[in-house]
């Protein structure tokens, strides 16, 4: 999962490099805005992956009919994903208008944004289905297949970028079309693997009855609110940094790459914990569940220490790779002590997120995220706001720590009550 996670930012680098060598910087800016509009929607819809992983893992651990239950989860979550994907296509015009209004870009940039978006949006059904399918495969512990699917899709995307842009002179549309083809390719590969694992079990009508819809709506609804609360904090950091000034906005963009680096490793551990905890929950084995959580905490702590040491020793070099503007390098370097603390304060929330995804206790995830946002992130920023941009990073550190503490407390309470494997 760590290797699979690495492929996504690498693909972004290829896309940026191809667009960065086009005739006009407006092409890169326009395509970047188009990408941002869709990726923000896809990120918020990440609840599909979370719910699919948790339910799939629990089905795998089921002692009675793991194959049938796994197939049921596959078809249910895929149906939700397909509906959302088609909804994005139907609403593409208002979505584009809203994105353009928020971006407030120049007319030539706006033109390229529409050109990119109008092609890329047709990949929305595949993108939504990939969230559900990849989540389902992770829950089945088929992470090697996930890695292969990610690598094939991303390599295909990169190759088609070059063919469409340089070979066929398709400009921004070529970059968008390459992504759409890659998304549908990954979707088809995932479907083939999933059908093999479920032995071709086709959906039954009662799998989509009112009771099933109610469970999925509650689970996905809670996950959606959780994601929106998280996105509100991250968006506030970006927007408030931009309000402070150009330097602050640029520095925050650099520092967020440290957060991305941390997520690559810690999410890999968390995904493994999701699958193992979910399997233990499905088998109603609380002892194994706690043991998986403790092992996850150990490895998460090890990764956090490695990251902290790496940022302490090579933080300035990482900043140097990201920018050659001396003023930005000096300013960003002053934040390095906070970057060293970030993995140490934040690895708890990544790990316990994985635990609660495996347990499918979306209510706890929703509540702790909202509490951490409203009672920690924004109050801490308000208290330190006179310090300028650094207040945003104090708030983010406190927010990450609060999420870990609150989820850890919820886990401890449930374990003491012997209720970790109970249905919610």
XYZ file of C-alpha atoms in Angstrom, residues 14 52 258 326:
4
model
C 4.428 13.733 -14.942
C -15.913 -0.283 1.190
C 5.929 17.382 4.091
C 16.196 31.962 -1.536
